[in-house]
Amino acid sequence: MIRCQALRWGAPGHPLTPPLNIERPAGSLTAIVGANGSGKSSLLKVLAGLQKPLSGTVTLDVPRRGSVSFLAQQQHLDRQFPISLQELVAAGFWGSRHTPAMRRHRLNAVLQDWALDGLEHRSLMALSGGELQRALLARLSLTDAPLLLLDEPHAALDEQGQALLWKHLHGWHAEGRTLVVVCHDLAAVRQHIPHTLLVSQAGCTLGRSVDLITQQPLTQVA
């Protein structure tokens, strides 16, 4: 599903890591961890095609346009944009062929799944950080993309929101989707995500989360 060959990324002339060579199969669930500034979010943007690599290649074995969904950090969202929470979530239908009745049914179900019912008509400015994050994740729930790239999906979520996040991540994984998740919560990564890519200036290491995170000092990957 994902193949990186001699991949380097970062600012022009300043690659963040040595060349990266990895393959992640379809249906895999992988975390990306590393220190602040190590290039985790930049790598995710390169995988999503939103940022050009400095060298090397990324190959995504996806069947069609719209097969990749990218969850950016919420600070990149313009909260002053004049739409409601419901309209934000419904944007996840882009490119789908559902009937209006099916869309209404799925939208209502997803709003309930993410504990957002009753907030449908609130503006983005009126939402808390956790409510906005759940709305962005709910929008992702409406896509049918087989490849999901999530940049810090746990940000701003309280205990209930994090429980919903991991429930849905496991559900998407059980559906056979491929997921790559940038995450700072190492305990959650070790518990919920089977494989981890540790990104650092010295190089990138891919391994089982229970082994890799245990072996690394937490100060290096927090």
PDB file of C-alpha atoms in Angstrom:
ATOM      1  CA  MET A   1       0.000   0.000   0.000  1.00  0.00           C
ATOM      2  CA  ILE A   2       2.777   2.481   0.953  1.00  0.00           C
ATOM      3  CA  ARG A   3       6.338   2.299  -0.349  1.00  0.00           C
ATOM      4  CA  CYS A   4       9.041   4.873   0.404  1.00  0.00           C
ATOM      5  CA  GLN A   5      12.324   4.556  -1.463  1.00  0.00           C
ATOM      6  CA  ALA A   6      15.335   6.680  -0.482  1.00  0.00           C
ATOM      7  CA  LEU A   7      12.829   9.281   0.744  1.00  0.00           C
ATOM      8  CA  ARG A   8      14.116  12.535   2.250  1.00  0.00           C
ATOM      9  CA  TRP A   9      12.007  15.502   3.285  1.00  0.00           C
ATOM     10  CA  GLY A  10      12.309  18.855   5.021  1.00  0.00           C
ATOM     11  CA  ALA A  11      13.367  22.363   4.014  1.00  0.00           C
ATOM     12  CA  PRO A  12      15.353  22.656   0.752  1.00  0.00           C
ATOM     13  CA  GLY A  13      18.940  21.639   1.446  1.00  0.00           C
ATOM     14  CA  HIS A  14      18.113  20.526   4.997  1.00  0.00           C
ATOM     15  CA  PRO A  15      16.710  16.985   5.053  1.00  0.00           C
ATOM     16  CA  LEU A  16      15.366  16.000   8.439  1.00  0.00           C
ATOM     17  CA  THR A  17      16.542  12.375   8.387  1.00  0.00           C
ATOM     18  CA  PRO A  18      18.748  10.021   6.386  1.00  0.00           C
ATOM     19  CA  PRO A  19      16.980   8.381   3.407  1.00  0.00           C
ATOM     20  CA  LEU A  20      13.925   6.392   4.439  1.00  0.00           C
ATOM     21  CA  ASN A  21      13.117   3.008   2.897  1.00  0.00           C
ATOM     22  CA  ILE A  22       9.969   1.340   4.211  1.00  0.00           C
ATOM     23  CA  GLU A  23       6.935  -0.573   3.014  1.00  0.00           C
ATOM     24  CA  ARG A  24       3.622  -0.767   4.814  1.00  0.00           C
ATOM     25  CA  PRO A  25       1.119  -3.336   3.544  1.00  0.00           C
ATOM     26  CA  ALA A  26      -2.560  -2.742   2.914  1.00  0.00           C
ATOM     27  CA  GLY A  27      -4.566  -3.066   6.101  1.00  0.00           C
ATOM     28  CA  SER A  28      -1.675  -2.082   8.382  1.00  0.00           C
ATOM     29  CA  LEU A  29      -1.895   0.296  11.346  1.00  0.00           C
ATOM     30  CA  THR A  30       1.290   2.269  11.989  1.00  0.00           C
ATOM     31  CA  ALA A  31       2.199   5.078  14.384  1.00  0.00           C
ATOM     32  CA  ILE A  32       4.802   7.765  13.712  1.00  0.00           C
ATOM     33  CA  VAL A  33       6.543   9.063  16.829  1.00  0.00           C
ATOM     34  CA  GLY A  34       9.526  11.313  17.436  1.00  0.00           C
ATOM     35  CA  ALA A  35      10.705  14.474  19.123  1.00  0.00           C
ATOM     36  CA  ASN A  36       9.243  17.867  18.265  1.00  0.00           C
ATOM     37  CA  GLY A  37      10.687  19.084  14.980  1.00  0.00           C
ATOM     38  CA  SER A  38      11.823  15.637  13.894  1.00  0.00           C
ATOM     39  CA  GLY A  39       9.606  15.738  10.802  1.00  0.00           C
ATOM     40  CA  LYS A  40       6.618  13.569  11.718  1.00  0.00           C
ATOM     41  CA  SER A  41       3.933  15.900  10.370  1.00  0.00           C
ATOM     42  CA  SER A  42       6.039  16.776   7.340  1.00  0.00           C
ATOM     43  CA  LEU A  43       6.421  13.087   6.523  1.00  0.00           C
ATOM     44  CA  LEU A  44       2.658  12.616   6.735  1.00  0.00           C
ATOM     45  CA  LYS A  45       2.158  15.542   4.333  1.00  0.00           C
ATOM     46  CA  VAL A  46       4.632  13.992   1.907  1.00  0.00           C
ATOM     47  CA  LEU A  47       2.720  10.710   2.066  1.00  0.00           C
ATOM     48  CA  ALA A  48      -0.511  12.610   1.400  1.00  0.00           C
ATOM     49  CA  GLY A  49       0.986  14.394  -1.599  1.00  0.00           C
ATOM     50  CA  LEU A  50       0.626  17.794   0.067  1.00  0.00           C
ATOM     51  CA  GLN A  51       4.362  18.406   0.277  1.00  0.00           C
ATOM     52  CA  LYS A  52       7.068  17.456  -2.206  1.00  0.00           C
ATOM     53  CA  PRO A  53       9.953  15.311  -1.006  1.00  0.00           C
ATOM     54  CA  LEU A  54      13.501  16.568  -1.324  1.00  0.00           C
ATOM     55  CA  SER A  55      14.482  13.297  -3.012  1.00  0.00           C
ATOM     56  CA  GLY A  56      13.324   9.734  -3.355  1.00  0.00           C
ATOM     57  CA  THR A  57       9.838   8.486  -4.084  1.00  0.00           C
ATOM     58  CA  VAL A  58       6.537   7.655  -2.408  1.00  0.00           C
ATOM     59  CA  THR A  59       4.284   5.085  -4.050  1.00  0.00           C
ATOM     60  CA  LEU A  60       0.720   4.599  -2.831  1.00  0.00           C
ATOM     61  CA  ASP A  61      -1.103   1.576  -4.170  1.00  0.00           C
ATOM     62  CA  VAL A  62      -4.611   3.057  -4.079  1.00  0.00           C
ATOM     63  CA  PRO A  63      -7.338   2.294  -6.611  1.00  0.00           C
ATOM     64  CA  ARG A  64      -8.741   5.697  -7.480  1.00  0.00           C
ATOM     65  CA  ARG A  65      -8.831   9.433  -6.843  1.00  0.00           C
ATOM     66  CA  GLY A  66     -10.183  10.187  -3.385  1.00  0.00           C
ATOM     67  CA  SER A  67      -8.628   7.054  -1.908  1.00  0.00           C
ATOM     68  CA  VAL A  68      -6.524   9.002   0.610  1.00  0.00           C
ATOM     69  CA  SER A  69      -7.997  11.003   3.503  1.00  0.00           C
ATOM     70  CA  PHE A  70      -5.741  13.314   5.497  1.00  0.00           C
ATOM     71  CA  LEU A  71      -6.552  14.663   8.954  1.00  0.00           C
ATOM     72  CA  ALA A  72      -4.513  17.823   9.556  1.00  0.00           C
ATOM     73  CA  GLN A  73      -3.901  19.428  12.927  1.00  0.00           C
ATOM     74  CA  GLN A  74      -6.859  21.642  13.765  1.00  0.00           C
ATOM     75  CA  GLN A  75      -4.821  24.839  14.008  1.00  0.00           C
ATOM     76  CA  HIS A  76      -4.681  24.785  10.215  1.00  0.00           C
ATOM     77  CA  LEU A  77      -8.476  25.187  10.088  1.00  0.00           C
ATOM     78  CA  ASP A  78      -9.965  28.686   9.772  1.00  0.00           C
ATOM     79  CA  ARG A  79     -12.467  28.838  12.628  1.00  0.00           C
ATOM     80  CA  GLN A  80     -13.944  32.036  11.194  1.00  0.00           C
ATOM     81  CA  PHE A  81     -15.115  30.231   8.068  1.00  0.00           C
ATOM     82  CA  PRO A  82     -18.932  30.645   8.147  1.00  0.00           C
ATOM     83  CA  ILE A  83     -20.098  27.022   8.340  1.00  0.00           C
ATOM     84  CA  SER A  84     -21.744  24.974  11.050  1.00  0.00           C
ATOM     85  CA  LEU A  85     -20.403  21.836  12.682  1.00  0.00           C
ATOM     86  CA  GLN A  86     -22.891  19.795  10.655  1.00  0.00           C
ATOM     87  CA  GLU A  87     -21.659  21.326   7.393  1.00  0.00           C
ATOM     88  CA  LEU A  88     -18.050  20.661   8.362  1.00  0.00           C
ATOM     89  CA  VAL A  89     -18.767  16.999   9.065  1.00  0.00           C
ATOM     90  CA  ALA A  90     -20.880  16.604   5.915  1.00  0.00           C
ATOM     91  CA  ALA A  91     -17.859  17.629   3.823  1.00  0.00           C
ATOM     92  CA  GLY A  92     -16.744  14.037   4.331  1.00  0.00           C
ATOM     93  CA  PHE A  93     -19.297  13.040   1.684  1.00  0.00           C
ATOM     94  CA  TRP A  94     -17.202  14.710  -1.032  1.00  0.00           C
ATOM     95  CA  GLY A  95     -17.065  12.464  -4.069  1.00  0.00           C
ATOM     96  CA  SER A  96     -19.606   9.959  -2.721  1.00  0.00           C
ATOM     97  CA  ARG A  97     -22.681   8.830  -4.627  1.00  0.00           C
ATOM     98  CA  HIS A  98     -25.078   8.427  -1.729  1.00  0.00           C
ATOM     99  CA  THR A  99     -28.682   9.509  -2.108  1.00  0.00           C
ATOM    100  CA  PRO A 100     -29.821  12.522  -0.024  1.00  0.00           C
ATOM    101  CA  ALA A 101     -31.762  10.217   2.288  1.00  0.00           C
ATOM    102  CA  MET A 102     -28.730   7.983   2.827  1.00  0.00           C
ATOM    103  CA  ARG A 103     -26.560  11.026   3.496  1.00  0.00           C
ATOM    104  CA  ARG A 104     -28.939  12.292   6.177  1.00  0.00           C
ATOM    105  CA  HIS A 105     -29.035   8.868   7.809  1.00  0.00           C
ATOM    106  CA  ARG A 106     -25.253   8.439   7.796  1.00  0.00           C
ATOM    107  CA  LEU A 107     -24.643  12.011   8.966  1.00  0.00           C
ATOM    108  CA  ASN A 108     -27.009  11.632  11.926  1.00  0.00           C
ATOM    109  CA  ALA A 109     -25.431   8.305  12.841  1.00  0.00           C
ATOM    110  CA  VAL A 110     -21.894   9.711  12.705  1.00  0.00           C
ATOM    111  CA  LEU A 111     -22.831  12.751  14.799  1.00  0.00           C
ATOM    112  CA  GLN A 112     -24.190  10.391  17.444  1.00  0.00           C
ATOM    113  CA  ASP A 113     -21.158   8.119  17.200  1.00  0.00           C
ATOM    114  CA  TRP A 114     -18.867  11.043  18.013  1.00  0.00           C
ATOM    115  CA  ALA A 115     -21.162  12.512  20.730  1.00  0.00           C
ATOM    116  CA  LEU A 116     -21.882  15.590  18.617  1.00  0.00           C
ATOM    117  CA  ASP A 117     -25.660  15.407  18.428  1.00  0.00           C
ATOM    118  CA  GLY A 118     -27.138  18.675  19.690  1.00  0.00           C
ATOM    119  CA  LEU A 119     -24.157  20.679  18.399  1.00  0.00           C
ATOM    120  CA  GLU A 120     -25.085  20.452  14.699  1.00  0.00           C
ATOM    121  CA  HIS A 121     -25.804  24.139  14.142  1.00  0.00           C
ATOM    122  CA  ARG A 122     -22.986  25.653  16.181  1.00  0.00           C
ATOM    123  CA  SER A 123     -20.404  27.709  14.322  1.00  0.00           C
ATOM    124  CA  LEU A 124     -16.782  26.606  14.381  1.00  0.00           C
ATOM    125  CA  MET A 125     -15.940  29.560  16.640  1.00  0.00           C
ATOM    126  CA  ALA A 126     -18.473  28.333  19.206  1.00  0.00           C
ATOM    127  CA  LEU A 127     -16.864  24.901  19.535  1.00  0.00           C
ATOM    128  CA  SER A 128     -14.341  23.860  22.139  1.00  0.00           C
ATOM    129  CA  GLY A 129     -11.080  22.349  20.965  1.00  0.00           C
ATOM    130  CA  GLY A 130     -12.292  18.862  21.803  1.00  0.00           C
ATOM    131  CA  GLU A 131     -15.629  19.351  20.041  1.00  0.00           C
ATOM    132  CA  LEU A 132     -13.886  20.613  16.923  1.00  0.00           C
ATOM    133  CA  GLN A 133     -11.489  17.660  16.962  1.00  0.00           C
ATOM    134  CA  ARG A 134     -14.372  15.213  17.235  1.00  0.00           C
ATOM    135  CA  ALA A 135     -16.080  17.010  14.332  1.00  0.00           C
ATOM    136  CA  LEU A 136     -12.975  16.624  12.176  1.00  0.00           C
ATOM    137  CA  LEU A 137     -12.797  12.939  13.062  1.00  0.00           C
ATOM    138  CA  ALA A 138     -16.515  12.549  12.336  1.00  0.00           C
ATOM    139  CA  ARG A 139     -15.910  14.042   8.897  1.00  0.00           C
ATOM    140  CA  LEU A 140     -13.256  11.387   8.360  1.00  0.00           C
ATOM    141  CA  SER A 141     -15.811   8.723   9.315  1.00  0.00           C
ATOM    142  CA  LEU A 142     -17.922   9.677   6.290  1.00  0.00           C
ATOM    143  CA  THR A 143     -15.162   9.023   3.786  1.00  0.00           C
ATOM    144  CA  ASP A 144     -14.681   5.654   2.123  1.00  0.00           C
ATOM    145  CA  ALA A 145     -10.940   6.147   1.593  1.00  0.00           C
ATOM    146  CA  PRO A 146      -8.889   2.958   2.086  1.00  0.00           C
ATOM    147  CA  LEU A 147      -5.866   4.998   3.280  1.00  0.00           C
ATOM    148  CA  LEU A 148      -6.215   7.288   6.306  1.00  0.00           C
ATOM    149  CA  LEU A 149      -3.383   9.607   7.379  1.00  0.00           C
ATOM    150  CA  LEU A 150      -3.988  11.228  10.780  1.00  0.00           C
ATOM    151  CA  ASP A 151      -1.829  13.964  12.284  1.00  0.00           C
ATOM    152  CA  GLU A 152      -2.205  13.995  16.082  1.00  0.00           C
ATOM    153  CA  PRO A 153      -5.866  12.902  16.102  1.00  0.00           C
ATOM    154  CA  HIS A 154      -5.840  12.743  19.915  1.00  0.00           C
ATOM    155  CA  ALA A 155      -5.101  16.488  20.278  1.00  0.00           C
ATOM    156  CA  ALA A 156      -7.539  18.379  22.550  1.00  0.00           C
ATOM    157  CA  LEU A 157      -9.586  15.261  23.306  1.00  0.00           C
ATOM    158  CA  ASP A 158     -10.683  14.488  26.845  1.00  0.00           C
ATOM    159  CA  GLU A 159     -10.886  10.954  28.218  1.00  0.00           C
ATOM    160  CA  GLN A 160     -14.249  10.296  26.560  1.00  0.00           C
ATOM    161  CA  GLY A 161     -13.043  11.691  23.242  1.00  0.00           C
ATOM    162  CA  GLN A 162      -9.890   9.572  23.314  1.00  0.00           C
ATOM    163  CA  ALA A 163     -11.957   6.454  24.013  1.00  0.00           C
ATOM    164  CA  LEU A 164     -14.090   7.275  20.958  1.00  0.00           C
ATOM    165  CA  LEU A 165     -10.967   7.876  18.884  1.00  0.00           C
ATOM    166  CA  TRP A 166      -9.398   4.505  19.632  1.00  0.00           C
ATOM    167  CA  LYS A 167     -12.746   2.742  19.187  1.00  0.00           C
ATOM    168  CA  HIS A 168     -13.109   4.188  15.684  1.00  0.00           C
ATOM    169  CA  LEU A 169      -9.454   3.656  14.760  1.00  0.00           C
ATOM    170  CA  HIS A 170      -9.787  -0.016  15.602  1.00  0.00           C
ATOM    171  CA  GLY A 171     -13.045  -0.117  13.661  1.00  0.00           C
ATOM    172  CA  TRP A 172     -11.436   1.392  10.545  1.00  0.00           C
ATOM    173  CA  HIS A 173      -8.535  -1.015  10.891  1.00  0.00           C
ATOM    174  CA  ALA A 174     -10.941  -3.967  11.199  1.00  0.00           C
ATOM    175  CA  GLU A 175     -12.546  -2.837   7.929  1.00  0.00           C
ATOM    176  CA  GLY A 176      -9.203  -3.436   6.230  1.00  0.00           C
ATOM    177  CA  ARG A 177      -8.180   0.191   5.860  1.00  0.00           C
ATOM    178  CA  THR A 178      -4.558   1.284   6.073  1.00  0.00           C
ATOM    179  CA  LEU A 179      -3.825   3.859   8.777  1.00  0.00           C
ATOM    180  CA  VAL A 180      -0.778   5.973   9.591  1.00  0.00           C
ATOM    181  CA  VAL A 181      -1.082   7.985  12.802  1.00  0.00           C
ATOM    182  CA  VAL A 182       1.226  10.678  14.189  1.00  0.00           C
ATOM    183  CA  CYS A 183       0.838  10.466  17.957  1.00  0.00           C
ATOM    184  CA  HIS A 184       2.613  11.811  21.061  1.00  0.00           C
ATOM    185  CA  ASP A 185       0.797   9.585  23.542  1.00  0.00           C
ATOM    186  CA  LEU A 186       3.326   6.773  23.759  1.00  0.00           C
ATOM    187  CA  ALA A 187       1.326   4.729  26.240  1.00  0.00           C
ATOM    188  CA  ALA A 188      -1.654   4.786  23.879  1.00  0.00           C
ATOM    189  CA  VAL A 189       0.540   3.916  20.908  1.00  0.00           C
ATOM    190  CA  ARG A 190       2.003   0.947  22.760  1.00  0.00           C
ATOM    191  CA  GLN A 191      -1.482  -0.222  23.724  1.00  0.00           C
ATOM    192  CA  HIS A 192      -3.400   0.395  20.506  1.00  0.00           C
ATOM    193  CA  ILE A 193      -1.031   0.489  17.511  1.00  0.00           C
ATOM    194  CA  PRO A 194       0.942  -2.635  16.565  1.00  0.00           C
ATOM    195  CA  HIS A 195       3.824  -1.016  14.650  1.00  0.00           C
ATOM    196  CA  THR A 196       5.684   2.254  15.093  1.00  0.00           C
ATOM    197  CA  LEU A 197       8.045   4.295  12.948  1.00  0.00           C
ATOM    198  CA  LEU A 198      10.449   6.240  15.180  1.00  0.00           C
ATOM    199  CA  VAL A 199      11.685   9.359  13.363  1.00  0.00           C
ATOM    200  CA  SER A 200      14.922  11.065  14.403  1.00  0.00           C
ATOM    201  CA  GLN A 201      17.890  12.917  12.914  1.00  0.00           C
ATOM    202  CA  ALA A 202      19.948   9.759  13.286  1.00  0.00           C
ATOM    203  CA  GLY A 203      17.520   7.775  11.141  1.00  0.00           C
ATOM    204  CA  CYS A 204      14.123   6.125  11.164  1.00  0.00           C
ATOM    205  CA  THR A 205      13.375   2.795  12.832  1.00  0.00           C
ATOM    206  CA  LEU A 206      10.299   0.669  12.150  1.00  0.00           C
ATOM    207  CA  GLY A 207       9.351  -2.008  14.630  1.00  0.00           C
ATOM    208  CA  ARG A 208       6.734  -3.440  16.918  1.00  0.00           C
ATOM    209  CA  SER A 209       5.389  -0.755  19.227  1.00  0.00           C
ATOM    210  CA  VAL A 210       5.741  -2.910  22.346  1.00  0.00           C
ATOM    211  CA  ASP A 211       9.432  -3.389  21.595  1.00  0.00           C
ATOM    212  CA  LEU A 212      10.413  -0.053  20.076  1.00  0.00           C
ATOM    213  CA  ILE A 213       8.794   2.246  22.599  1.00  0.00           C
ATOM    214  CA  THR A 214      10.012   0.160  25.534  1.00  0.00           C
ATOM    215  CA  GLN A 215      13.594   0.342  24.266  1.00  0.00           C
ATOM    216  CA  GLN A 216      13.615   4.100  23.637  1.00  0.00           C
ATOM    217  CA  PRO A 217      13.947   6.689  26.413  1.00  0.00           C
ATOM    218  CA  LEU A 218      10.645   8.558  26.585  1.00  0.00           C
ATOM    219  CA  THR A 219      12.390  11.935  26.419  1.00  0.00           C
ATOM    220  CA  GLN A 220      13.524  11.096  22.903  1.00  0.00           C
ATOM    221  CA  VAL A 221      10.132  10.295  21.477  1.00  0.00           C
ATOM    222  CA  ALA A 222       7.668  12.387  23.487  1.00  0.00           C
TER     223      ALA A 222
END
